[in-house]
Amino acid sequence: MTAAARLQVEELSRQFGGLRAVEGLSFDVFDHEIVSIIGPNGAGKTTVFNVITNLYPPTGGTIRVSGVDLRNVRQHRVAAAGVARTFQNLRIFPNLTAKENVLVGLTLSRRTSLLTTLLRLPSYRREEAELDAAADALLDLLELRQVASQLARNLAYGDQRRVEIARALAVRPCLLLLDEPAAGMNPAEVDGLGLLVRRLRDDFNQTILLVEHHMSLVMSVSDRVIVMDEGRKIMEGTPQQVRADERVIRAYLGTAEA
């Protein structure tokens, strides 16, 4: 592939005391790709996300997004570089409405000054209207408009997941990290999530890095799949290549039909 990589991970390592959670991991994610990371529990998948977003600094290696080195930068600088993520365990504001959760993400792009906001000048009111319209557009995209005014804690679990994705999209990322978005979903919700992930790539030009245990979702949406085991990459290829690889079958999939 001749296009420049949106995300470049080179020889990434993360150690916790004597435990090497990630060791010597290298991969690229190109614009408008969906790349998934799979592997058994403890393989280091979520640690990779946490290091990319600087929840943990890397022990070694480099991380670049759009050519910008993200090693040891503050978390807000990671977001400013265009990286947004969701989490294994939902991190939404349960006592805010679905729309208010999305507006929290959108306020990060607010341009008006504190004084303008306090005085509620015309530029502030214009921006408020723009943010409100942007929130409605994201709620439409995630098929959440009908629950926009409901408290997040009262939503169905699948809708709560969609609210978290909408809030991540609100920061207008160039790279979206989805950490087990299908966790806790029923089969119909997983199917809907697969359609959404493909739509984000195809219709909205998102570049997506996905960690997921749900193999039918991974195999249906991914352009490439990275397989980890014990902190190392053991395989990278198309879903068809990964499904047929003996190392993957032994380490994770269990059978050639899995």
Short mmCIF file of C-alpha atoms in Angstrom, two decimals:
data_model
loop_
_atom_site.label_atom_id
_atom_site.label_comp_id
_atom_site.label_asym_id
_atom_site.label_seq_id
_atom_site.Cartn_x
_atom_site.Cartn_y
_atom_site.Cartn_z
CA MET A 1 0.00 0.00 0.00
CA THR A 2 1.48 3.29 -1.08
CA ALA A 3 -0.58 5.62 1.13
CA ALA A 4 1.02 7.08 4.22
CA ALA A 5 0.10 5.35 7.44
CA ARG A 6 -2.29 7.21 9.72
CA LEU A 7 -0.99 5.23 12.72
CA GLN A 8 2.54 3.84 12.93
CA VAL A 9 3.50 1.60 15.83
CA GLU A 10 7.14 0.47 15.86
CA GLU A 11 8.71 -1.96 18.34
CA LEU A 12 6.22 -0.94 21.02
CA SER A 13 6.77 -2.37 24.49
CA ARG A 14 5.12 -1.91 27.85
CA GLN A 15 6.37 -3.54 31.02
CA PHE A 16 4.73 -3.65 34.45
CA GLY A 17 7.44 -4.65 36.89
CA GLY A 18 8.62 -8.02 35.66
CA LEU A 19 5.60 -8.54 33.39
CA ARG A 20 6.00 -7.69 29.71
CA ALA A 21 2.43 -6.90 28.70
CA VAL A 22 3.45 -5.81 25.18
CA GLU A 23 6.79 -6.62 23.55
CA GLY A 24 8.22 -5.52 20.20
CA LEU A 25 4.86 -4.80 18.57
CA SER A 26 4.90 -3.15 15.13
CA PHE A 27 2.02 -2.43 12.76
CA ASP A 28 0.53 0.35 10.62
CA VAL A 29 -3.05 1.50 10.09
CA PHE A 30 -3.74 3.33 6.84
CA ASP A 31 -6.41 5.93 6.12
CA HIS A 32 -9.95 4.53 5.88
CA GLU A 33 -8.92 1.08 7.07
CA ILE A 34 -10.57 -1.03 9.72
CA VAL A 35 -7.85 -3.00 11.51
CA SER A 36 -8.72 -5.35 14.36
CA ILE A 37 -6.52 -6.71 17.16
CA ILE A 38 -7.54 -10.09 18.54
CA GLY A 39 -6.04 -12.56 20.95
CA PRO A 40 -6.80 -14.49 24.14
CA ASN A 41 -7.36 -12.74 27.45
CA GLY A 42 -4.10 -11.28 28.72
CA ALA A 43 -2.61 -11.00 25.23
CA GLY A 44 -2.00 -7.25 25.68
CA LYS A 45 -4.67 -5.88 23.38
CA THR A 46 -6.16 -3.23 25.66
CA THR A 47 -2.69 -2.34 26.91
CA VAL A 48 -1.87 -1.35 23.32
CA PHE A 49 -4.82 1.07 23.34
CA ASN A 50 -3.81 2.41 26.74
CA VAL A 51 -0.27 3.09 25.55
CA ILE A 52 -1.39 4.72 22.29
CA THR A 53 -3.63 7.09 24.28
CA ASN A 54 -0.93 7.54 26.96
CA LEU A 55 -2.86 6.16 29.88
CA TYR A 56 0.41 4.26 30.27
CA PRO A 57 3.68 5.57 28.80
CA PRO A 58 5.51 3.06 26.60
CA THR A 59 8.54 1.26 27.98
CA GLY A 60 10.03 1.31 24.49
CA GLY A 61 9.23 1.89 20.84
CA THR A 62 7.46 4.67 18.97
CA ILE A 63 3.87 5.70 18.22
CA ARG A 64 3.06 8.21 15.48
CA VAL A 65 -0.32 9.51 14.38
CA SER A 66 -0.26 11.55 11.17
CA GLY A 67 3.50 11.66 11.61
CA VAL A 68 3.29 13.18 15.13
CA ASP A 69 5.27 11.32 17.81
CA LEU A 70 2.92 10.58 20.70
CA ARG A 71 5.42 9.08 23.11
CA ASN A 72 5.13 10.53 26.60
CA VAL A 73 2.85 13.42 25.62
CA ARG A 74 -0.04 14.50 27.81
CA GLN A 75 -3.39 12.85 27.17
CA HIS A 76 -5.02 16.05 25.91
CA ARG A 77 -2.27 16.29 23.28
CA VAL A 78 -3.18 12.79 22.11
CA ALA A 79 -6.77 13.96 21.61
CA ALA A 80 -5.52 17.09 19.87
CA ALA A 81 -3.60 14.87 17.45
CA GLY A 82 -6.93 13.37 16.40
CA VAL A 83 -7.17 10.18 18.47
CA ALA A 84 -10.46 9.25 20.18
CA ARG A 85 -11.41 6.03 21.92
CA THR A 86 -14.06 4.04 23.70
CA PHE A 87 -13.42 1.70 26.62
CA GLN A 88 -14.09 -1.92 27.54
CA ASN A 89 -16.14 -0.71 30.50
CA LEU A 90 -18.61 1.98 29.55
CA ARG A 91 -17.50 5.52 30.38
CA ILE A 92 -20.51 7.69 29.85
CA PHE A 93 -22.15 10.21 32.16
CA PRO A 94 -25.16 8.26 33.47
CA ASN A 95 -26.98 11.30 34.86
CA LEU A 96 -26.75 13.27 31.61
CA THR A 97 -29.01 12.69 28.62
CA ALA A 98 -27.75 11.00 25.49
CA LYS A 99 -27.53 14.39 23.76
CA GLU A 100 -25.74 16.01 26.70
CA ASN A 101 -23.14 13.22 26.62
CA VAL A 102 -22.45 14.03 22.96
CA LEU A 103 -22.31 17.77 23.68
CA VAL A 104 -19.59 17.10 26.27
CA GLY A 105 -17.39 15.81 23.46
CA LEU A 106 -18.31 18.66 21.15
CA THR A 107 -17.42 21.36 23.68
CA LEU A 108 -13.77 20.35 23.32
CA SER A 109 -13.86 22.10 19.94
CA ARG A 110 -15.45 25.29 21.30
CA ARG A 111 -13.80 28.41 19.87
CA THR A 112 -15.39 31.24 21.84
CA SER A 113 -13.48 32.76 24.75
CA LEU A 114 -14.50 32.57 28.40
CA LEU A 115 -15.49 36.25 28.37
CA THR A 116 -17.63 35.78 25.26
CA THR A 117 -19.31 32.83 26.93
CA LEU A 118 -19.95 34.67 30.20
CA LEU A 119 -21.45 37.65 28.37
CA ARG A 120 -23.40 35.37 26.02
CA LEU A 121 -22.40 37.48 23.03
CA PRO A 122 -23.78 36.74 19.53
CA SER A 123 -20.73 34.65 18.61
CA TYR A 124 -21.40 32.46 21.65
CA ARG A 125 -25.03 31.98 20.66
CA ARG A 126 -24.03 31.11 17.08
CA GLU A 127 -21.58 28.52 18.32
CA GLU A 128 -24.17 27.06 20.69
CA ALA A 129 -26.51 26.58 17.72
CA GLU A 130 -23.70 24.97 15.68
CA LEU A 131 -22.86 22.55 18.51
CA ASP A 132 -26.52 21.67 18.98
CA ALA A 133 -26.87 20.90 15.26
CA ALA A 134 -23.66 18.84 15.31
CA ALA A 135 -24.96 16.83 18.28
CA ASP A 136 -28.21 16.13 16.45
CA ALA A 137 -26.26 14.98 13.37
CA LEU A 138 -24.21 12.54 15.45
CA LEU A 139 -27.33 11.25 17.19
CA ASP A 140 -28.87 10.66 13.76
CA LEU A 141 -25.74 8.86 12.57
CA LEU A 142 -25.81 6.56 15.59
CA GLU A 143 -29.60 6.13 15.34
CA LEU A 144 -30.07 7.70 18.77
CA ARG A 145 -32.30 10.68 17.99
CA GLN A 146 -35.36 8.95 19.47
CA VAL A 147 -33.59 8.59 22.87
CA ALA A 148 -31.72 11.91 22.79
CA SER A 149 -33.54 13.34 25.80
CA GLN A 150 -33.36 10.20 27.94
CA LEU A 151 -30.84 9.85 30.76
CA ALA A 152 -27.97 7.64 29.66
CA ARG A 153 -28.45 5.34 32.65
CA ASN A 154 -31.96 4.47 31.45
CA LEU A 155 -30.94 3.47 27.93
CA ALA A 156 -30.62 -0.07 26.65
CA TYR A 157 -27.05 -1.32 26.83
CA GLY A 158 -26.55 -1.24 23.07
CA ASP A 159 -27.72 2.38 22.98
CA GLN A 160 -25.32 3.27 25.80
CA ARG A 161 -22.49 1.86 23.69
CA ARG A 162 -23.63 3.97 20.75
CA VAL A 163 -23.69 7.08 22.95
CA GLU A 164 -20.07 6.44 23.88
CA ILE A 165 -19.13 6.07 20.20
CA ALA A 166 -21.02 9.27 19.34
CA ARG A 167 -19.16 11.17 22.04
CA ALA A 168 -15.84 9.86 20.72
CA LEU A 169 -16.78 10.98 17.19
CA ALA A 170 -17.68 14.41 18.56
CA VAL A 171 -13.99 15.33 18.84
CA ARG A 172 -13.69 14.80 15.06
CA PRO A 173 -10.93 12.19 15.24
CA CYS A 174 -8.71 11.05 12.39
CA LEU A 175 -8.25 7.74 14.26
CA LEU A 176 -11.00 6.02 16.25
CA LEU A 177 -10.07 3.29 18.75
CA LEU A 178 -12.93 0.96 19.69
CA ASP A 179 -12.18 -1.27 22.69
CA GLU A 180 -14.56 -4.26 22.68
CA PRO A 181 -17.60 -2.27 21.52
CA ALA A 182 -19.69 -5.46 21.19
CA ALA A 183 -19.17 -6.49 24.82
CA GLY A 184 -22.55 -7.24 26.42
CA MET A 185 -24.52 -6.84 23.19
CA ASN A 186 -27.07 -9.33 21.96
CA PRO A 187 -26.72 -10.81 18.44
CA ALA A 188 -29.04 -8.24 16.82
CA GLU A 189 -27.09 -5.39 18.44
CA VAL A 190 -23.80 -6.88 17.26
CA ASP A 191 -25.12 -7.06 13.70
CA GLY A 192 -26.18 -3.42 13.94
CA LEU A 193 -22.77 -2.47 15.30
CA GLY A 194 -21.07 -4.16 12.34
CA LEU A 195 -23.17 -2.11 9.94
CA LEU A 196 -22.30 1.04 11.87
CA VAL A 197 -18.55 0.38 11.88
CA ARG A 198 -18.54 -0.20 8.12
CA ARG A 199 -20.63 2.92 7.59
CA LEU A 200 -18.21 5.02 9.64
CA ARG A 201 -15.42 3.86 7.34
CA ASP A 202 -17.27 3.91 4.02
CA ASP A 203 -19.48 6.99 4.36
CA PHE A 204 -17.60 9.11 6.91
CA ASN A 205 -13.96 8.31 6.06
CA GLN A 206 -13.07 7.12 9.55
CA THR A 207 -9.92 5.14 10.22
CA ILE A 208 -10.66 2.54 12.89
CA LEU A 209 -8.56 0.34 15.16
CA LEU A 210 -10.72 -2.26 16.87
CA VAL A 211 -10.09 -4.63 19.78
CA GLU A 212 -12.79 -7.28 19.91
CA HIS A 213 -13.49 -10.83 21.07
CA HIS A 214 -16.58 -11.25 18.92
CA MET A 215 -15.11 -13.10 15.95
CA SER A 216 -18.06 -12.79 13.59
CA LEU A 217 -17.87 -8.99 13.98
CA VAL A 218 -14.10 -8.93 13.47
CA MET A 219 -14.21 -11.12 10.39
CA SER A 220 -17.08 -9.20 8.80
CA VAL A 221 -15.72 -5.63 9.18
CA SER A 222 -11.92 -5.86 9.15
CA ASP A 223 -9.59 -5.09 6.27
CA ARG A 224 -6.73 -6.61 8.27
CA VAL A 225 -6.45 -8.49 11.55
CA ILE A 226 -3.52 -8.49 13.98
CA VAL A 227 -3.30 -11.49 16.29
CA MET A 228 -1.52 -11.15 19.64
CA ASP A 229 -0.52 -13.75 22.17
CA GLU A 230 1.41 -13.11 25.39
CA GLY A 231 2.18 -9.54 24.38
CA ARG A 232 3.57 -10.31 20.93
CA LYS A 233 2.17 -10.22 17.42
CA ILE A 234 2.01 -13.75 16.06
CA MET A 235 0.14 -13.05 12.82
CA GLU A 236 -1.16 -10.24 10.64
CA GLY A 237 -3.27 -10.61 7.52
CA THR A 238 -6.71 -10.51 5.98
CA PRO A 239 -9.57 -12.15 7.89
CA GLN A 240 -9.34 -15.12 5.52
CA GLN A 241 -5.59 -15.51 6.10
CA VAL A 242 -5.96 -15.23 9.86
CA ARG A 243 -8.80 -17.71 10.02
CA ALA A 244 -6.69 -20.33 8.21
CA ASP A 245 -3.40 -19.79 10.08
CA GLU A 246 -2.37 -22.71 12.29
CA ARG A 247 -0.73 -20.45 14.90
CA VAL A 248 -3.95 -18.51 15.31
CA ILE A 249 -6.03 -21.66 15.50
CA ARG A 250 -3.79 -22.99 18.28
CA ALA A 251 -3.54 -19.72 20.21
CA TYR A 252 -7.05 -18.40 19.92
CA LEU A 253 -9.62 -19.68 17.47
CA GLY A 254 -9.48 -23.29 18.64
CA THR A 255 -10.61 -24.96 15.41
CA ALA A 256 -10.27 -24.22 11.72
CA GLU A 257 -14.05 -23.65 11.60
CA ALA A 258 -14.07 -21.08 14.47
#
